């Protein structure tokens, strides 16, 4: 679709990468060292990846037909992999103007899998020094986006640029991995200590159960909780009806609730078969509201691919929030309506199901979610 020059935009600050996957034909390796100095018969495939790129594609797919520009802000090299990424993005109508060529190699990941699909070994070639703080800041100032998405792979300097932006953009943080999830806490600690710099917390964070515990531990490590007294969460848990036993570890629920209160944000904790835990800060009564959304039923035999489900879930959250914001029916800076959050999470779960049943990293059927969203707000 043709977009107007004034079309609102969504910026995804992250990485586009080329994934090269080799999978053996014979049985799983019992001792990889016995076969290390040889080649194996099998299949090799090349595909586009990167959490940021995956999310940009998913958001673009859901919002097809709406007047919105989805732009991936990602460094690339001047090599053939950059051309592969540009061609792949162009083929689905995704803007490539946010790709920033530079001297480094384009991000790529090489994976070697056994016949059962389990990882034997791999190499990740990613230069995390870009995009730089200045590059991200310039892109945000230029576009004044409605929503900015941060992929946990980006540098702490780039995260700082997003959190200190002088715009009305809403911020979603996708942690990406346990190791990378803590970077945003480290950035916040730095900004809290520097009272001269104005900043904002992410409005929405989409960790999995391991990432939320790691982020909480990092906040405790840096004494971040001493900045703001925490409420008595025993009553919050009792009133919410959220069973800590559902999550296998009560630390998950406490970590989510405490982070939501401390960062005055909404955490959507992805629990796989356990569903989604929502911990939402309510400024009206300075408290945290907890809710549990059971996982959608799916026949295990229908699951084809699990790698892009989390990215798709977070992307659908972005698309849902954008749709609500553009409709004028919700103020994202104070989104406290439980029915709205339930609807957002439900559609995000449906989007993740589509990707689970797809052979692609991101399902090509995501426009169905966008149509449901439009019906819901009409």
CSV table of C-alpha atoms in Angstrom, one decimal:
chain,number,residue,atom,x,y,z
A,1,UNK,CA,0.0,0.0,0.0
A,2,UNK,CA,1.1,3.6,-0.6
A,3,UNK,CA,1.8,5.4,2.6
A,4,UNK,CA,1.3,9.1,3.1
A,5,UNK,CA,4.3,11.2,4.0
A,6,UNK,CA,2.9,11.9,7.4
A,7,UNK,CA,2.1,8.2,8.1
A,8,UNK,CA,2.9,7.3,11.7
A,9,UNK,CA,5.9,5.0,12.0
A,10,UNK,CA,7.1,2.1,14.2
A,11,UNK,CA,10.9,1.8,14.5
A,12,UNK,CA,12.4,-1.5,15.4
A,13,UNK,CA,16.0,-1.0,16.7
A,14,UNK,CA,17.7,-4.3,16.4
A,15,UNK,CA,19.5,-6.6,14.0
A,16,UNK,CA,19.0,-8.2,10.6
A,17,UNK,CA,21.0,-11.3,10.1
A,18,UNK,CA,21.5,-14.1,7.7
A,19,UNK,CA,21.0,-17.6,9.1
A,20,UNK,CA,22.9,-20.5,7.6
A,21,UNK,CA,21.7,-23.8,8.9
A,22,UNK,CA,23.2,-27.2,8.2
A,23,UNK,CA,21.5,-30.4,9.3
A,24,UNK,CA,22.9,-33.9,9.2
A,25,UNK,CA,21.1,-36.7,7.5
A,26,UNK,CA,22.3,-39.5,9.8
A,27,UNK,CA,21.4,-40.0,13.5
A,28,UNK,CA,22.3,-37.6,16.3
A,29,UNK,CA,25.9,-37.4,17.3
A,30,UNK,CA,26.8,-39.2,20.4
A,31,UNK,CA,30.3,-37.9,20.6
A,32,UNK,CA,30.9,-34.9,18.2
A,33,UNK,CA,34.7,-35.1,18.8
A,34,UNK,CA,34.7,-38.4,17.0
A,35,UNK,CA,33.5,-36.8,13.8
A,36,UNK,CA,34.8,-33.3,14.0
A,37,UNK,CA,37.4,-33.4,11.2
A,38,UNK,CA,35.0,-34.4,8.4
A,39,UNK,CA,32.1,-33.3,6.3
A,40,UNK,CA,28.7,-34.9,6.7
A,41,UNK,CA,25.9,-35.5,4.2
A,42,UNK,CA,22.9,-33.4,4.9
A,43,UNK,CA,21.0,-30.2,4.0
A,44,UNK,CA,22.1,-26.6,4.1
A,45,UNK,CA,19.6,-23.7,4.1
A,46,UNK,CA,19.9,-19.9,4.1
A,47,UNK,CA,17.2,-17.7,5.6
A,48,UNK,CA,16.8,-14.2,7.0
A,49,UNK,CA,16.9,-13.9,10.7
A,50,UNK,CA,17.7,-11.6,13.6
A,51,UNK,CA,15.2,-10.8,16.3
A,52,UNK,CA,14.8,-7.2,15.2
A,53,UNK,CA,14.2,-8.2,11.6
A,54,UNK,CA,11.8,-10.9,12.6
A,55,UNK,CA,9.8,-8.4,14.6
A,56,UNK,CA,9.8,-5.8,11.9
A,57,UNK,CA,8.5,-8.5,9.4
A,58,UNK,CA,5.8,-9.7,11.9
A,59,UNK,CA,4.6,-6.1,12.7
A,60,UNK,CA,4.5,-5.3,9.0
A,61,UNK,CA,2.5,-8.5,8.3
A,62,UNK,CA,-0.1,-7.8,11.0
A,63,UNK,CA,-0.6,-4.1,10.0
A,64,UNK,CA,-0.8,-4.6,6.3
A,65,UNK,CA,-3.4,-2.3,4.9
A,66,UNK,CA,-3.0,0.3,7.6
A,67,UNK,CA,-1.3,3.6,7.0
A,68,UNK,CA,1.9,2.9,8.9
A,69,UNK,CA,5.6,2.7,8.1
A,70,UNK,CA,7.5,-0.1,9.9
A,71,UNK,CA,11.2,0.5,9.7
A,72,UNK,CA,14.0,-1.7,10.9
A,73,UNK,CA,17.0,0.3,12.2
A,74,UNK,CA,19.9,-2.1,11.7
A,75,UNK,CA,23.5,-2.0,10.7
A,76,UNK,CA,24.6,-4.0,7.6
A,77,UNK,CA,27.9,-4.4,5.8
A,78,UNK,CA,28.6,-3.8,2.1
A,79,UNK,CA,28.9,-7.6,1.5
A,80,UNK,CA,26.6,-10.1,-0.3
A,81,UNK,CA,24.8,-10.9,2.9
A,82,UNK,CA,23.6,-7.3,3.0
A,83,UNK,CA,22.2,-7.7,-0.5
A,84,UNK,CA,20.4,-10.8,0.6
A,85,UNK,CA,18.8,-9.0,3.5
A,86,UNK,CA,17.8,-6.0,1.4
A,87,UNK,CA,16.2,-8.2,-1.3
A,88,UNK,CA,14.4,-10.3,1.2
A,89,UNK,CA,12.9,-7.2,3.0
A,90,UNK,CA,12.0,-5.6,-0.3
A,91,UNK,CA,10.2,-8.7,-1.5
A,92,UNK,CA,7.7,-8.5,1.3
A,93,UNK,CA,7.3,-4.7,1.1
A,94,UNK,CA,9.3,-3.9,4.2
A,95,UNK,CA,11.2,-0.6,4.1
A,96,UNK,CA,15.0,-0.9,3.8
A,97,UNK,CA,15.7,2.8,4.4
A,98,UNK,CA,16.6,2.1,8.0
A,99,UNK,CA,19.5,-0.3,7.1
A,100,UNK,CA,22.8,1.4,7.7
A,101,UNK,CA,25.8,0.2,5.7
A,102,UNK,CA,29.1,0.3,7.4
A,103,UNK,CA,32.6,-1.3,7.4
A,104,UNK,CA,31.6,-4.3,9.6
A,105,UNK,CA,30.4,-7.5,8.2
A,106,UNK,CA,26.6,-8.1,8.0
A,107,UNK,CA,25.4,-10.1,11.0
A,108,UNK,CA,25.3,-13.8,10.3
A,109,UNK,CA,24.7,-17.0,12.3
A,110,UNK,CA,25.8,-20.5,11.3
A,111,UNK,CA,24.2,-23.4,13.0
A,112,UNK,CA,25.0,-27.1,12.7
A,113,UNK,CA,22.1,-29.4,13.8
A,114,UNK,CA,21.8,-33.1,14.2
A,115,UNK,CA,19.0,-35.1,12.5
A,116,UNK,CA,16.7,-34.5,15.3
A,117,UNK,CA,17.2,-30.7,15.0
A,118,UNK,CA,19.3,-30.3,18.2
A,119,UNK,CA,22.2,-27.9,18.1
A,120,UNK,CA,25.7,-29.4,17.7
A,121,UNK,CA,27.6,-26.2,17.4
A,122,UNK,CA,27.4,-22.8,15.8
A,123,UNK,CA,29.0,-19.4,15.2
A,124,UNK,CA,27.5,-16.0,15.6
A,125,UNK,CA,29.2,-13.2,13.7
A,126,UNK,CA,27.6,-10.0,15.1
A,127,UNK,CA,29.2,-6.6,15.6
A,128,UNK,CA,27.3,-5.1,18.6
A,129,UNK,CA,29.0,-1.7,18.4
A,130,UNK,CA,26.3,-0.5,16.0
A,131,UNK,CA,23.8,1.0,15.7
A,132,UNK,CA,25.5,3.7,17.7
A,133,UNK,CA,23.8,6.0,20.2
A,134,UNK,CA,24.0,8.9,17.7
A,135,UNK,CA,22.6,6.8,14.8
A,136,UNK,CA,19.6,5.7,16.9
A,137,UNK,CA,19.0,9.2,18.3
A,138,UNK,CA,19.1,10.7,14.8
A,139,UNK,CA,16.6,8.1,13.5
A,140,UNK,CA,14.2,8.8,16.3
A,141,UNK,CA,14.4,12.5,15.9
A,142,UNK,CA,13.9,12.2,12.2
A,143,UNK,CA,10.8,10.0,12.3
A,144,UNK,CA,9.2,10.8,15.7
A,145,UNK,CA,7.8,7.3,15.7
A,146,UNK,CA,4.6,6.2,17.4
A,147,UNK,CA,6.3,3.2,19.0
A,148,UNK,CA,10.0,2.2,19.3
A,149,UNK,CA,10.9,-1.4,19.8
A,150,UNK,CA,14.3,-2.4,21.3
A,151,UNK,CA,15.8,-5.7,20.5
A,152,UNK,CA,18.0,-6.9,23.4
A,153,UNK,CA,20.9,-7.5,21.1
A,154,UNK,CA,21.7,-3.8,20.6
A,155,UNK,CA,24.4,-2.1,22.6
A,156,UNK,CA,23.8,-0.4,25.9
A,157,UNK,CA,24.6,2.9,24.3
A,158,UNK,CA,21.8,2.4,21.7
A,159,UNK,CA,19.4,1.4,24.5
A,160,UNK,CA,20.3,4.7,26.3
A,161,UNK,CA,19.4,6.6,23.1
A,162,UNK,CA,16.0,5.1,23.1
A,163,UNK,CA,15.3,5.6,26.8
A,164,UNK,CA,16.4,9.3,26.7
A,165,UNK,CA,14.6,10.2,23.5
A,166,UNK,CA,12.7,13.5,23.6
A,167,UNK,CA,9.5,12.3,21.9
A,168,UNK,CA,6.1,10.9,22.8
A,169,UNK,CA,7.0,7.4,21.4
A,170,UNK,CA,6.0,4.4,23.4
A,171,UNK,CA,8.8,1.9,24.1
A,172,UNK,CA,8.7,-1.9,24.0
A,173,UNK,CA,11.7,-3.9,25.0
A,174,UNK,CA,12.2,-7.5,23.8
A,175,UNK,CA,15.0,-9.0,26.0
A,176,UNK,CA,16.0,-11.7,23.5
A,177,UNK,CA,18.1,-13.8,25.9
A,178,UNK,CA,19.0,-14.1,29.6
A,179,UNK,CA,22.4,-12.7,29.0
A,180,UNK,CA,21.1,-9.7,27.0
A,181,UNK,CA,18.1,-9.1,29.1
A,182,UNK,CA,20.1,-7.5,31.9
A,183,UNK,CA,21.6,-4.8,29.7
A,184,UNK,CA,18.5,-2.6,30.0
A,185,UNK,CA,18.7,-2.8,33.8
A,186,UNK,CA,22.3,-1.7,33.7
A,187,UNK,CA,21.4,1.2,31.4
A,188,UNK,CA,18.6,2.2,33.8
A,189,UNK,CA,21.0,2.0,36.8
A,190,UNK,CA,23.3,4.4,35.0
A,191,UNK,CA,20.5,6.8,34.1
A,192,UNK,CA,19.1,6.8,37.7
A,193,UNK,CA,22.5,7.8,39.0
A,194,UNK,CA,22.8,10.6,36.5
A,195,UNK,CA,20.1,13.0,37.8
A,196,UNK,CA,20.9,15.5,35.0
A,197,UNK,CA,19.6,13.2,32.3
A,198,UNK,CA,15.8,12.8,31.7
A,199,UNK,CA,14.7,9.3,30.7
A,200,UNK,CA,11.8,7.0,30.6
A,201,UNK,CA,11.3,3.3,31.4
A,202,UNK,CA,10.1,1.0,28.7
A,203,UNK,CA,6.3,1.0,28.6
A,204,UNK,CA,6.1,-2.7,27.9
A,205,UNK,CA,8.7,-5.5,28.4
A,206,UNK,CA,8.2,-9.0,27.0
A,207,UNK,CA,10.6,-11.4,28.8
A,208,UNK,CA,10.3,-15.2,29.2
A,209,UNK,CA,10.4,-16.8,32.6
A,210,UNK,CA,14.2,-17.0,32.7
A,211,UNK,CA,14.8,-13.4,31.5
A,212,UNK,CA,12.4,-11.8,34.1
A,213,UNK,CA,14.2,-13.6,36.9
A,214,UNK,CA,17.6,-12.5,35.5
A,215,UNK,CA,16.4,-8.9,35.2
A,216,UNK,CA,15.1,-8.9,38.7
A,217,UNK,CA,18.4,-10.3,40.1
A,218,UNK,CA,20.3,-7.6,38.2
A,219,UNK,CA,18.1,-4.9,39.7
A,220,UNK,CA,18.7,-6.3,43.2
A,221,UNK,CA,22.5,-6.6,42.5
A,222,UNK,CA,22.7,-2.9,41.7
A,223,UNK,CA,20.4,-1.9,44.7
A,224,UNK,CA,17.9,-0.4,42.3
A,225,UNK,CA,15.0,-1.4,44.5
A,226,UNK,CA,16.3,1.0,47.2
A,227,UNK,CA,15.3,3.9,44.9
A,228,UNK,CA,11.6,3.2,45.4
A,229,UNK,CA,9.9,1.4,48.3
A,230,UNK,CA,8.1,-1.7,47.2
A,231,UNK,CA,4.5,-2.3,48.2
A,232,UNK,CA,3.4,-5.4,50.1
A,233,UNK,CA,3.0,-7.9,47.3
A,234,UNK,CA,1.4,-10.6,49.5
A,235,UNK,CA,-2.0,-8.9,49.2
A,236,UNK,CA,-1.4,-8.3,45.5
A,237,UNK,CA,-0.9,-12.0,44.9
A,238,UNK,CA,-3.8,-13.1,47.0
A,239,UNK,CA,-6.2,-10.7,45.3
A,240,UNK,CA,-5.0,-11.5,41.8
A,241,UNK,CA,-5.8,-15.2,41.9
A,242,UNK,CA,-2.5,-16.0,40.1
A,243,UNK,CA,-1.3,-19.3,41.4
A,244,UNK,CA,2.5,-19.3,41.9
A,245,UNK,CA,2.4,-23.1,41.4
A,246,UNK,CA,1.4,-22.5,37.8
A,247,UNK,CA,4.8,-21.0,37.2
A,248,UNK,CA,6.7,-23.7,39.0
A,249,UNK,CA,8.6,-21.1,41.0
A,250,UNK,CA,7.1,-18.2,43.0
A,251,UNK,CA,10.2,-16.2,42.3
A,252,UNK,CA,8.9,-15.7,38.7
A,253,UNK,CA,5.7,-14.0,39.9
A,254,UNK,CA,7.5,-11.9,42.5
A,255,UNK,CA,10.1,-10.8,40.1
A,256,UNK,CA,7.5,-9.7,37.5
A,257,UNK,CA,5.5,-7.9,40.1
A,258,UNK,CA,8.4,-6.1,41.7
A,259,UNK,CA,9.9,-5.1,38.3
A,260,UNK,CA,6.5,-3.8,37.1
A,261,UNK,CA,6.2,-1.6,40.2
A,262,UNK,CA,9.8,-0.4,40.2
A,263,UNK,CA,9.8,0.4,36.4
A,264,UNK,CA,6.2,1.6,36.4
A,265,UNK,CA,5.7,-0.6,33.4
A,266,UNK,CA,3.8,-3.6,32.1
A,267,UNK,CA,5.6,-7.0,31.9
A,268,UNK,CA,4.2,-9.7,29.7
A,269,UNK,CA,6.0,-12.8,30.8
A,270,UNK,CA,6.0,-15.6,28.2
A,271,UNK,CA,5.7,-19.0,29.8
A,272,UNK,CA,5.2,-21.3,26.9
A,273,UNK,CA,2.7,-24.0,27.9
A,274,UNK,CA,2.0,-22.2,31.1
A,275,UNK,CA,0.6,-19.2,29.2
A,276,UNK,CA,1.3,-15.5,29.8
A,277,UNK,CA,1.7,-13.7,33.1
A,278,UNK,CA,0.8,-10.0,33.0
A,279,UNK,CA,2.2,-7.7,35.7
A,280,UNK,CA,0.9,-4.2,35.2
A,281,UNK,CA,1.7,-1.1,37.1
A,282,UNK,CA,-1.4,1.1,37.8
A,283,UNK,CA,-0.5,4.8,38.4
A,284,UNK,CA,-4.0,5.6,39.6
A,285,UNK,CA,-3.6,3.7,42.8
A,286,UNK,CA,0.2,3.1,42.8
A,287,UNK,CA,-0.1,-0.7,42.7
A,288,UNK,CA,0.5,-3.7,40.6
A,289,UNK,CA,-2.2,-5.8,39.0
A,290,UNK,CA,-1.4,-9.5,38.1
A,291,UNK,CA,-3.3,-11.7,35.7
A,292,UNK,CA,-2.7,-15.1,34.2
A,293,UNK,CA,-3.7,-15.9,30.6
A,294,UNK,CA,-3.6,-19.7,29.9
A,295,UNK,CA,-1.8,-20.9,26.8
A,296,UNK,CA,-3.9,-21.6,23.7
A,297,UNK,CA,-4.5,-25.2,22.9
A,298,UNK,CA,-2.6,-26.7,20.0
A,299,UNK,CA,-2.0,-30.3,18.9
A,300,UNK,CA,1.8,-31.0,19.4
A,301,UNK,CA,1.8,-32.6,15.9
A,302,UNK,CA,0.9,-29.2,14.4
A,303,UNK,CA,4.0,-27.5,15.8
A,304,UNK,CA,6.4,-27.1,12.9
A,305,UNK,CA,8.7,-24.3,14.2
A,306,UNK,CA,9.3,-22.8,17.6
A,307,UNK,CA,12.1,-20.3,16.9
A,308,UNK,CA,9.9,-17.3,15.9
A,309,UNK,CA,7.0,-17.7,18.3
A,310,UNK,CA,8.3,-15.4,21.0
A,311,UNK,CA,9.2,-12.7,18.4
A,312,UNK,CA,5.8,-13.0,16.9
A,313,UNK,CA,4.1,-12.6,20.3
A,314,UNK,CA,6.0,-9.4,21.1
A,315,UNK,CA,5.3,-8.1,17.6
A,316,UNK,CA,1.6,-8.7,17.9
A,317,UNK,CA,1.7,-6.7,21.2
A,318,UNK,CA,3.3,-3.8,19.3
A,319,UNK,CA,0.7,-4.0,16.5
A,320,UNK,CA,-2.2,-4.2,18.9
A,321,UNK,CA,-1.0,-1.2,20.9
A,322,UNK,CA,-0.4,0.8,17.7
A,323,UNK,CA,-3.9,0.0,16.4
A,324,UNK,CA,-5.4,1.1,19.7
A,325,UNK,CA,-3.4,4.3,19.8
A,326,UNK,CA,-4.4,5.2,16.2
A,327,UNK,CA,-8.0,4.5,17.0
A,328,UNK,CA,-8.0,7.1,19.7
A,329,UNK,CA,-9.8,4.6,22.0
A,330,UNK,CA,-7.0,4.1,24.5
A,331,UNK,CA,-4.3,6.2,26.1
A,332,UNK,CA,-1.2,4.1,26.0
A,333,UNK,CA,0.5,6.1,28.7
A,334,UNK,CA,-2.1,5.0,31.2
A,335,UNK,CA,-3.5,1.8,29.7
A,336,UNK,CA,-5.2,0.2,32.7
A,337,UNK,CA,-8.3,-1.5,31.2
A,338,UNK,CA,-8.0,-5.2,32.0
A,339,UNK,CA,-10.4,-6.1,29.1
A,340,UNK,CA,-8.1,-4.3,26.6
A,341,UNK,CA,-5.0,-6.1,27.9
A,342,UNK,CA,-6.8,-9.4,27.8
A,343,UNK,CA,-7.7,-8.8,24.2
A,344,UNK,CA,-4.1,-7.7,23.3
A,345,UNK,CA,-2.6,-10.8,24.9
A,346,UNK,CA,-5.2,-13.2,23.4
A,347,UNK,CA,-4.5,-11.9,19.8
A,348,UNK,CA,-0.7,-12.1,20.5
A,349,UNK,CA,-1.1,-15.7,21.5
A,350,UNK,CA,-3.1,-16.4,18.4
A,351,UNK,CA,-0.3,-14.8,16.3
A,352,UNK,CA,2.3,-17.0,18.0
A,353,UNK,CA,0.2,-20.1,17.2
A,354,UNK,CA,0.3,-19.1,13.5
A,355,UNK,CA,4.1,-19.0,13.6
A,356,UNK,CA,4.3,-22.3,15.5
A,357,UNK,CA,2.4,-24.0,12.7
A,358,UNK,CA,4.4,-22.4,10.0
A,359,UNK,CA,7.6,-23.6,8.4
A,360,UNK,CA,8.8,-20.0,8.4
A,361,UNK,CA,10.5,-18.0,11.1
A,362,UNK,CA,7.5,-15.6,10.9
A,363,UNK,CA,4.1,-16.8,9.6
A,364,UNK,CA,2.9,-15.3,6.3
A,365,UNK,CA,-0.7,-15.4,7.7
A,366,UNK,CA,-0.3,-12.7,10.3
A,367,UNK,CA,-2.6,-10.3,8.5
A,368,UNK,CA,-5.4,-12.4,9.9
A,369,UNK,CA,-4.5,-11.0,13.3
A,370,UNK,CA,-4.6,-7.4,12.0
A,371,UNK,CA,-8.1,-8.0,10.6
A,372,UNK,CA,-9.3,-9.2,14.0
A,373,UNK,CA,-7.8,-6.2,15.7
A,374,UNK,CA,-9.7,-3.8,13.4
A,375,UNK,CA,-12.9,-5.7,14.1
A,376,UNK,CA,-12.3,-5.4,17.8
A,377,UNK,CA,-11.9,-1.6,17.9
A,378,UNK,CA,-14.7,-0.8,15.4
